XYZ file of C-alpha atoms in Angstrom:
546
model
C 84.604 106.604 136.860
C 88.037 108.850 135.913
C 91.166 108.049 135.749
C 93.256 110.999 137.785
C 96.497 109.552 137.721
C 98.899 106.841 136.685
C 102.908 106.525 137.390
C 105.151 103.770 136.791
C 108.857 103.082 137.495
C 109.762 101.176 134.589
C 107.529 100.233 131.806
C 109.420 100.184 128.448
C 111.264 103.590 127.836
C 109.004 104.943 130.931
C 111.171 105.841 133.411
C 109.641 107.101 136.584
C 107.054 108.668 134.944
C 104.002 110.106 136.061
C 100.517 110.894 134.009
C 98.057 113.603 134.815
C 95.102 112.632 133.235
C 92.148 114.988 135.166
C 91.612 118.060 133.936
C 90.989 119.306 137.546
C 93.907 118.326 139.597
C 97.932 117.945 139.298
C 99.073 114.445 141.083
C 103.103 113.954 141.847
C 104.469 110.902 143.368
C 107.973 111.124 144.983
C 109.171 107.781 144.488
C 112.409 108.020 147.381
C 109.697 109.302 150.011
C 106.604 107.360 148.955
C 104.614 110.475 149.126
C 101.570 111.425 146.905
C 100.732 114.948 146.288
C 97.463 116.149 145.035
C 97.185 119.957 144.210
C 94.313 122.045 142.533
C 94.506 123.011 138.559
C 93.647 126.120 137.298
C 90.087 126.085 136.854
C 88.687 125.845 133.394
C 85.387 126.177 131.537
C 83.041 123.871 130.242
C 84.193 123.165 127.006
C 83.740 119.506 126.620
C 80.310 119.047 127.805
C 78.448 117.139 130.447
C 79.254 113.142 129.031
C 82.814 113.444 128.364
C 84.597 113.970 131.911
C 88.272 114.318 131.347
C 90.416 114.610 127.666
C 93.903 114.552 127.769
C 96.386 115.066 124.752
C 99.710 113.674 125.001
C 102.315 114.999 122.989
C 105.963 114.394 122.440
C 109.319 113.591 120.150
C 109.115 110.342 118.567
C 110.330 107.630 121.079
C 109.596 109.571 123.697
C 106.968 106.635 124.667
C 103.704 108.067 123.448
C 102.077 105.106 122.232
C 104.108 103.263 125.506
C 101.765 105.565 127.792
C 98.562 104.459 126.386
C 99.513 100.951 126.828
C 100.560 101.044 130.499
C 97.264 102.420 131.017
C 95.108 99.951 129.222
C 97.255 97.211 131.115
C 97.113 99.099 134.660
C 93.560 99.125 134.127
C 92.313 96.035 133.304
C 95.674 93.477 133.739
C 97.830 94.849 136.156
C 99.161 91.896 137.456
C 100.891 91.634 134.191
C 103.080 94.850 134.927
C 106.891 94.376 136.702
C 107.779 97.813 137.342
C 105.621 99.275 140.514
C 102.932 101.685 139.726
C 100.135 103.394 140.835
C 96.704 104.017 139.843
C 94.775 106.766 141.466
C 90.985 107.549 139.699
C 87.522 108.986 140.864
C 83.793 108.014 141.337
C 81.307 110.066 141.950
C 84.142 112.782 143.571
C 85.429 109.957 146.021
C 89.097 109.037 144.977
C 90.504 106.034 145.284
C 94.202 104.414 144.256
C 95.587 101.256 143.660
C 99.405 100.346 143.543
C 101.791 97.244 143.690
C 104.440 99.596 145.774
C 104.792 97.572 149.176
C 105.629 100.452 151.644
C 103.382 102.641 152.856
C 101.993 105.699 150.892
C 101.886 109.052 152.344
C 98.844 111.016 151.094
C 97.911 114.801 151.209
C 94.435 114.272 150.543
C 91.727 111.911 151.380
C 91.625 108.153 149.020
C 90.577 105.116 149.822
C 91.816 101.730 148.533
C 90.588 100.535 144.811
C 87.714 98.064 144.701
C 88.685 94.816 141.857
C 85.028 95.809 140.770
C 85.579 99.394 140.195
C 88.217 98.196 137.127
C 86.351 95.320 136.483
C 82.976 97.943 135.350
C 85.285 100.014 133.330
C 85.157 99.755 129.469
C 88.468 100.787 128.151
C 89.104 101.046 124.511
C 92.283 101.277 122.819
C 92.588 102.279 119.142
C 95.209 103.167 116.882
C 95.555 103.867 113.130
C 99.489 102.983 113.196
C 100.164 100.043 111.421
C 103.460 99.315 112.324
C 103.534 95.349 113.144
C 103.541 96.000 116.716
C 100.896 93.485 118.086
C 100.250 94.443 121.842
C 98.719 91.318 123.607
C 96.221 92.804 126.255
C 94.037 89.486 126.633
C 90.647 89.645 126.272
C 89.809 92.847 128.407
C 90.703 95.510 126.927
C 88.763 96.564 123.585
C 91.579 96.094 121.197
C 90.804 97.694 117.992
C 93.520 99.020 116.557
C 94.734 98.592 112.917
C 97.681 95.885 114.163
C 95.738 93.758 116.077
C 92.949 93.564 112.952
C 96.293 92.611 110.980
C 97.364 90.114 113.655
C 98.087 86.495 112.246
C 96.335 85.533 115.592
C 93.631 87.896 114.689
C 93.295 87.107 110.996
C 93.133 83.243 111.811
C 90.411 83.479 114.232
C 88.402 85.850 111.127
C 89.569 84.961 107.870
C 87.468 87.417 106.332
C 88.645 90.560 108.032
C 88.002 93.175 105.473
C 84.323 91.722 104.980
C 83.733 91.336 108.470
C 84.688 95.159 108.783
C 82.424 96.262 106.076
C 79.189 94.392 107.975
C 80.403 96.398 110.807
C 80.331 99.504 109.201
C 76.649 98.628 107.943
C 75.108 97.491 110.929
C 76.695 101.077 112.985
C 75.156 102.877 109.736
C 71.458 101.280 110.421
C 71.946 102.083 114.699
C 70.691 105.439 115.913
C 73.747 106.164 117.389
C 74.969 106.771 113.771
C 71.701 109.104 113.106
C 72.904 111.229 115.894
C 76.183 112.160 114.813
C 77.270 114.504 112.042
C 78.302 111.967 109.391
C 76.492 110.685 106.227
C 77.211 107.024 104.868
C 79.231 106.575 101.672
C 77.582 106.314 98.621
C 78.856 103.844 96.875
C 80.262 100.248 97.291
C 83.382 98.782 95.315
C 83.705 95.231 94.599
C 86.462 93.220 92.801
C 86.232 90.039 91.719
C 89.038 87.729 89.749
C 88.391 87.907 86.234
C 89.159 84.007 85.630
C 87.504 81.068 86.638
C 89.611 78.013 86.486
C 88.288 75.605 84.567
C 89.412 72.582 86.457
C 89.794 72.575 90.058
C 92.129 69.284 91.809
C 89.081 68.994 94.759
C 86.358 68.594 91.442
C 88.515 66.379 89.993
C 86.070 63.174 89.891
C 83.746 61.421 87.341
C 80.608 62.960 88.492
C 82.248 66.089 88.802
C 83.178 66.505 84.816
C 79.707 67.352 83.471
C 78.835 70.521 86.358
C 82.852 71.643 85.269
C 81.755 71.024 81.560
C 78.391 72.935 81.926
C 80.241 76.045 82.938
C 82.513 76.381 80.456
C 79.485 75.856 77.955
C 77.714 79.038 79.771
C 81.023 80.634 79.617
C 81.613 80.452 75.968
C 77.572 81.614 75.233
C 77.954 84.962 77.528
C 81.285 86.123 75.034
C 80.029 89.113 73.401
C 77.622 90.267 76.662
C 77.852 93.303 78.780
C 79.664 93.425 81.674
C 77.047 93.379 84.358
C 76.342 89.845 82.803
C 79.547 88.588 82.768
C 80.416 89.793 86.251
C 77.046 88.553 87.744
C 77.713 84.911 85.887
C 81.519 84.728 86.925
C 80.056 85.431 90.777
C 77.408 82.882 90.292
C 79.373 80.378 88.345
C 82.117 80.600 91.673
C 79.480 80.422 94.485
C 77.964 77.188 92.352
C 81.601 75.987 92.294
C 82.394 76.179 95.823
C 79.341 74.765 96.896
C 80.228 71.758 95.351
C 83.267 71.599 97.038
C 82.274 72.004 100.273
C 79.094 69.643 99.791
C 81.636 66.978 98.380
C 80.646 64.588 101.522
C 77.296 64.066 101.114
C 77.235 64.882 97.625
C 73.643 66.837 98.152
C 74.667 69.491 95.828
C 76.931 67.349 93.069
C 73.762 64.813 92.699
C 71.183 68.433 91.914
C 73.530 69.273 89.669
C 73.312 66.302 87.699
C 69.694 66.042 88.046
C 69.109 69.585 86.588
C 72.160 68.166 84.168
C 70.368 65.255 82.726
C 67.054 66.726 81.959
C 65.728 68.114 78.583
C 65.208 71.815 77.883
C 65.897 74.659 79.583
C 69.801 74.618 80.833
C 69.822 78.576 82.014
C 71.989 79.273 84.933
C 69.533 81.414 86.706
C 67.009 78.069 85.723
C 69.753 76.273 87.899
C 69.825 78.675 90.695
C 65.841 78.751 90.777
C 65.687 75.029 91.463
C 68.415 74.992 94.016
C 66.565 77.644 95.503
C 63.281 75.833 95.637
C 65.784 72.630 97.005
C 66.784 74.477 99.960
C 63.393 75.528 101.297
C 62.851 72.737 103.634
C 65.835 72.620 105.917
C 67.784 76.055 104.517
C 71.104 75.187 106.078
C 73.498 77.638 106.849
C 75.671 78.319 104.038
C 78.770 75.812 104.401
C 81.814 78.699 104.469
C 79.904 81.436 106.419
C 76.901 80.402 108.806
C 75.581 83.647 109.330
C 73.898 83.204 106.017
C 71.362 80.633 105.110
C 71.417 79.180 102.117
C 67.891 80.022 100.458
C 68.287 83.788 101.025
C 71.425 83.765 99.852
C 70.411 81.730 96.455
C 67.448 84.248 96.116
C 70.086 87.129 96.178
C 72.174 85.350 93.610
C 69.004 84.832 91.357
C 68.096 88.612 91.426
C 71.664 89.620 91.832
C 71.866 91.093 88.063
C 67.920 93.262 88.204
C 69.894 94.620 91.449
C 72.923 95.622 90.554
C 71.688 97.568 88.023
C 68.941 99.305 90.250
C 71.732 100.011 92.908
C 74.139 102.212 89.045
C 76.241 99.442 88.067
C 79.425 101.038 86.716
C 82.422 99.092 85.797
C 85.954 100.402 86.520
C 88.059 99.788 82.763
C 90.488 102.813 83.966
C 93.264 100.112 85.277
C 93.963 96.538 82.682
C 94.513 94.111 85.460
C 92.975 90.236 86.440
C 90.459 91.544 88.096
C 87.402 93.371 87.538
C 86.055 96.038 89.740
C 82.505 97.946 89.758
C 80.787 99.876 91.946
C 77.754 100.485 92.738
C 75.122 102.299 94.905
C 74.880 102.204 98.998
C 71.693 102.601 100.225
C 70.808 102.061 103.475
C 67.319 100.185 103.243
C 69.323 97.395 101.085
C 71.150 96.134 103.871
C 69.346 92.431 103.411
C 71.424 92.702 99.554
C 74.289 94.050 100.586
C 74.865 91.677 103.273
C 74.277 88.116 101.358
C 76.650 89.874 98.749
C 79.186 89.668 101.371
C 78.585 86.080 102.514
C 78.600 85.173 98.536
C 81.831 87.092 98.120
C 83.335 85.164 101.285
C 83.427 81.946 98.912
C 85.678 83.784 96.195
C 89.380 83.760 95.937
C 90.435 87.919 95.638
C 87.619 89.482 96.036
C 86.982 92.328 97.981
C 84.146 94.686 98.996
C 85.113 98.435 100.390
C 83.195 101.805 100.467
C 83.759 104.294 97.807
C 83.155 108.069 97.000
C 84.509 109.520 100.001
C 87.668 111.104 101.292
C 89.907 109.840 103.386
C 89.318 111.906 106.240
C 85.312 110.840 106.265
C 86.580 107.208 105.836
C 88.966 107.754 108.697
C 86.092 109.325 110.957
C 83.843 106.207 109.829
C 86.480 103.753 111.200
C 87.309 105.224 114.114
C 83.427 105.537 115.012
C 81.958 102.505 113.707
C 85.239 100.554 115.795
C 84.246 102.074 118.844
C 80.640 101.290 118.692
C 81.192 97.921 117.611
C 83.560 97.289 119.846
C 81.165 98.383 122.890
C 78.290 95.951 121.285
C 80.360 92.973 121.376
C 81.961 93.545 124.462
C 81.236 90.798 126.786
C 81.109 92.859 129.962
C 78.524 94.574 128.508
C 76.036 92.442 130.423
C 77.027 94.203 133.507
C 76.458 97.964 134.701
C 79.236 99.733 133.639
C 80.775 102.439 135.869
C 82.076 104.363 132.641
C 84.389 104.106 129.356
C 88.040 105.301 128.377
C 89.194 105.441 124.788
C 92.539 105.849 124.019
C 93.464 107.148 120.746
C 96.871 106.442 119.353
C 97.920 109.044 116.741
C 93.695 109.371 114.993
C 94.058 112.005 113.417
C 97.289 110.177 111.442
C 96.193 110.482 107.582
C 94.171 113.265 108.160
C 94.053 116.509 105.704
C 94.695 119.932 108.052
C 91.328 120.804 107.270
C 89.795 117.340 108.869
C 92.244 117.672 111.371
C 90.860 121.358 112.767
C 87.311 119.026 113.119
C 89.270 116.062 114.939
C 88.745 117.271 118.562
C 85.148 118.964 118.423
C 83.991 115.649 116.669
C 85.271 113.450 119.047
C 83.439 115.426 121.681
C 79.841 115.021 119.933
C 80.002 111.927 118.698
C 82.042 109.725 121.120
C 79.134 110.166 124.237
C 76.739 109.292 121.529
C 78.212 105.703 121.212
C 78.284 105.280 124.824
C 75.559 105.057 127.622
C 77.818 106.365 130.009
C 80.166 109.151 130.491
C 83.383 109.088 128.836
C 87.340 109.593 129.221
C 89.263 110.151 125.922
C 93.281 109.980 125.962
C 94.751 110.529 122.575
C 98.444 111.092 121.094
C 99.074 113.699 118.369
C 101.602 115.493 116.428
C 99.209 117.699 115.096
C 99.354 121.507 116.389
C 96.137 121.775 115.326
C 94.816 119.341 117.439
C 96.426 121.500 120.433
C 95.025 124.094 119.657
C 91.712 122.934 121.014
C 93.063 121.835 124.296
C 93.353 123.596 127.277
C 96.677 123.511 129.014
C 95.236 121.327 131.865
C 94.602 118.776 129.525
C 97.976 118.532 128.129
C 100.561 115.868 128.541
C 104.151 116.418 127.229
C 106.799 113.850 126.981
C 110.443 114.357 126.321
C 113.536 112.566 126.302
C 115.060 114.758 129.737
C 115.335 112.251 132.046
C 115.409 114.777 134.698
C 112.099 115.986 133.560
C 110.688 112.987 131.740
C 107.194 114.779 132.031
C 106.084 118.385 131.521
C 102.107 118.956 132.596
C 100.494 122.033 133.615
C 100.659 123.393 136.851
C 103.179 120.400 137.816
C 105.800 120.260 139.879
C 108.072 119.058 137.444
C 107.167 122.384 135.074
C 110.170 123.214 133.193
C 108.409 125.299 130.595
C 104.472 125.843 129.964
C 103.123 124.160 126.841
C 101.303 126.652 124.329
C 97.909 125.641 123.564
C 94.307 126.600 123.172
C 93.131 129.157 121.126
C 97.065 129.667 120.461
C 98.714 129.929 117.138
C 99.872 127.285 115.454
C 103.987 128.872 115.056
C 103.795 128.882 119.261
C 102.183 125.326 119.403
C 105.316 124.263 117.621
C 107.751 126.296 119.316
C 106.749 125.818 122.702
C 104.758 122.286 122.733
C 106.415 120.556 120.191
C 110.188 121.665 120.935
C 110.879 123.298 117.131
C 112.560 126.398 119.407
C 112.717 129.114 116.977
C 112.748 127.113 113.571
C 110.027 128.769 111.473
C 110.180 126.113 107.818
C 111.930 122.726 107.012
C 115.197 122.544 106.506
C 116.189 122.861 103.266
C 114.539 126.392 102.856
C 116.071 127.438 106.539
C 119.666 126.731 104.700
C 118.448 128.395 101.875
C 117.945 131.664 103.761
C 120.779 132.009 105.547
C 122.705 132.194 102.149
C 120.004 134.686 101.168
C 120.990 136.272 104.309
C 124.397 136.513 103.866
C 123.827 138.291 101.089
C 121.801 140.851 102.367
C 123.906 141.462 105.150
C 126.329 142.633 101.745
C 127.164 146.422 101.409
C 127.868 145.993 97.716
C 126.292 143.199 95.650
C 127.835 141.710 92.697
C 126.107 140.849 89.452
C 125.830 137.200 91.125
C 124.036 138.060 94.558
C 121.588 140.057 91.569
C 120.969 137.085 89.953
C 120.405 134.912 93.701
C 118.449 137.617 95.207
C 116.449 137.480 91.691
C 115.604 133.517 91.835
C 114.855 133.942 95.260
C 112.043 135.995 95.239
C 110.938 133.452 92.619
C 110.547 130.963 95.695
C 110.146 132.672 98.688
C 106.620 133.180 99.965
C 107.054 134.956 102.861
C 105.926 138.427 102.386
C 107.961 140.273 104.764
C 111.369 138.665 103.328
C 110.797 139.036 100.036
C 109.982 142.758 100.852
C 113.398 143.132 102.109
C 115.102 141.691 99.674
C 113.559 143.491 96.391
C 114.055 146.880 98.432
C 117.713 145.937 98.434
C 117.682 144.965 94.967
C 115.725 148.328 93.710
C 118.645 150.599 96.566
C 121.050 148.531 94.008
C 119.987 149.852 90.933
């Protein structure tokens, strides 16, 4: 399934504007004479492949309702009854094309479409993801694949999964283990970080009975005997001694855990905290409940990962972070991906602690950006709940991806997408993305270009539209046209500041006679100026000076 075509009369700062998103045809709807035009594209070749059927970059000024356009579609897709303004919806399956529209009066067609099936939209995966993080929660219910930075930061998000960040990084794990992630061109970080609070509080208002003293008093007693140890002791007893902690607390009703305590407590010998871990261990073998703050992990695998928790850090290069004083202390260590079982029981044990966090480490910004988008995606597919039924294809739309991104990462952004996305997919997908990158652009035809602009007599300029005003510059072009012509910099060639700076350099140029001043200006300028052909001009005028 492809989406051809979407327009809508009012939708936010969307004003009678219509989308061409197939590569193949131009659509126009004349709103006054409800007619809907369908005309061939310029023909293009093959450049995306045989699983991605349509991209489309949209580009415009800020406010000109980018991130607005990739929301009407998500909603006329999969909650249209939600949308006020009238619309229509025109997309493709299997070469048949069909539309759908709220508009009451008849629709006059120059080409053949039949009506939209609810099932058609219903089959349809669409994804929506965004790296903006800008507050603005969009509610699209439980249809559309929401997995965009704001709604991971959404309070209703965040109180439905406490544990965002961690829930993220087991994410990330399980797409590293999946083939899908052995099929694309990306390696897994290296390393994990962790930080932990440095403290423990010694007394704690829910431990606050009788019974509850001599556990509290025990580990300050192990406290005091580990001053003077290394690091990876005193970071593997401060998790250990928290876990312990917060077990009590949230065993407080039936007192199961306060009552082992004391039992281990109250006997001669041996009072080792890993001797205390052992037996709880060997406690929990019968029944192994869930532990109490995150049932995804039981509780005797979890205590055997606690026991062994120092032999593996080390294994996995322990190294503690001392570059930044602070109250809390962070180490890393390595990622490998046959220690998921670790890893992952690390993360349920790190649930239970106030401040700590778990993220990846050694890699740049631009792989962790690639990672994030990726890993969403595919997660996002594997917990879809329509999953179950045979879907009839998948649209991602992309809201500003490549934000963060170095230039170099950036020239990768589009040829990436187009290798890895099909991989996450069993079926062919659609990708929509916004950009301000000319790079970007540059690997997009001009039949897959969208560009918005504040004219509101030509809200919309496409290729081969009816509502051309001007052609946007794109693939294979360079990046001084992309600007000029696609992103509306006319003929500004730097920023500002240096464009004011040489005009007064050109003013003084334009001199017959310089004085000892415009010697000295012309003199700091070529001190600045990088651009070879200006500076050549302006040191021959200061050597026909001399």
């Amino acid at each position: 399934m492809n989406l051809c075509f979407v327009w809508i009369k009012e939708f936010k700062n969307l004003h009678g504007v219509g989308l061409n998103l197939s590569n193949d045809f131009y659509f126009y709807f004349d709103f006054q004479e409800k007619c809907l035009r369908k005309s061939k594209k310029s023909p293009m070749p093959n450049l995306f492949g045989d699983k991605v059927s349509y991209i489309t970059g949209i580009l415009g000024v800020n406010g000109s309702g980018k991130t607005n356009s990739l929301e009407f579609i998500c909603r006329a897709l999969k909650t249209p009854e939600k949308i006020r303004g009238e619309y229509i919806l025109v997309y493709s399956i299997d070469d048949k094309l069909f539309y759908s529209t709220n508009i009451k009066q008849d629709i006059n067609l120059n080409f053949s479409a039949s009506v939209s099936f609810d099932e058609h939209l219903n089959r349809l995966h669409v994804i929506f993801f965004s790296n903006v993080y800008d507050k603005n929660y969009i509610d699209f219910g439980s249809d559309v694949i929401d997995i965009s930075i704001n709604n991971k930061n959404n309070p209703r998000t965040l109180s439905v999964q406490r544990d965002t960040r961690e829930i993220e990084f087991l994410n990330d794990m399980d797409f590293f283990s999946s083939p899908e992630f052995y099929n694309i061109d990306l390696q897994p970080p290296p390393r994990i970080e962790i930080k932990i609070d440095r403290f423990i509080k010694r007394h704690d208002r829910l431990l606050e009975g009788d019974n509850s003293l001599p556990v509290l008093h025990y580990f300050s007693e192990v406290r005091r005997k580990s001053r003077g140890c290394g690091k990876l002791h005193i970071i593997v007893q401060t998790i250990q001694i928290e876990f312990l902690k917060n077990l009590l607390i949230s065993g407080m009703d039936n007192e199961k855990y306060l009552n082992s305590f004391n039992t281990f407590l109250s006997k001669e010998g041996d009072r080792e905290l890993r001797t205390l871990l052992l037996e709880l261990r060997e406690l929990s073998i019968a029944d192994n409940e869930p532990v109490p703050w995150s049932h995804g992990f039981l509780m005797f695998e979890t205590l055997t990962v606690l026991f062994k928790l120092e032999s593996f850090l080390s294994e996995m290069c322990f190294e503690f972070d001392d570059s930044v004083r602070g109250s809390r202390l962070t180490f890393t260590i390595d990622y490998e991906v046959s220690e998921s079982f670790y890893y992952r029981h690390i993360v349920g044990i790190l649930q239970s602690m106030r401040y700590s966090s778990i993220s990846w480490a050694g890699v740049s910004s631009g792989q962790r950006a690639y990672i994030n988008i990726f890993s969403s995606i595919w997660n996002g597919l594997r917990n879809y709940h329509l999953k179950i039924y045979e879907s009839l294809g998948t649209i991602i739309c992309i809201d500003e991806g490549d934000l963060y991104l170095h230039p170099q990462w950036q020239a990768d952004f589009v040829d990436r997408l187009i290798k890895c996305l099909p991989k996450l997919s069993d079926t062919k997908i659609q990708i929509v993305f916004t950009t301000h990158s000319p790079i970007l652009i540059s690997d997009l035809p001009r039949q897959c270009i969208i560009l918005l602009n504040n004219d509101q007599n030509y809200p919309v300029v496409s290729y081969d539209g009816h509502r051309d005003k001007k052609q946007p510059k794109a693939f294979a072009a360079n990046l001084y046209d992309i600007y000029q012509y696609s992103f509306g910099l006319e003929q500004r060639r730097s920023g500002n500041l240096s464009s004011r700076y040489l005009e007064k350099i050109y003013e003084i140029l334009d001199k017959s006679d310089f004085s000892p001043a415009d010697i000295i200006e012309l003199n700091l300028a070529l001190s600045v100026i990088d651009d070879d052909i200006i500076k050549f001009h302006i040191q021959r005028r200061i050597n026909k000076n001399d």
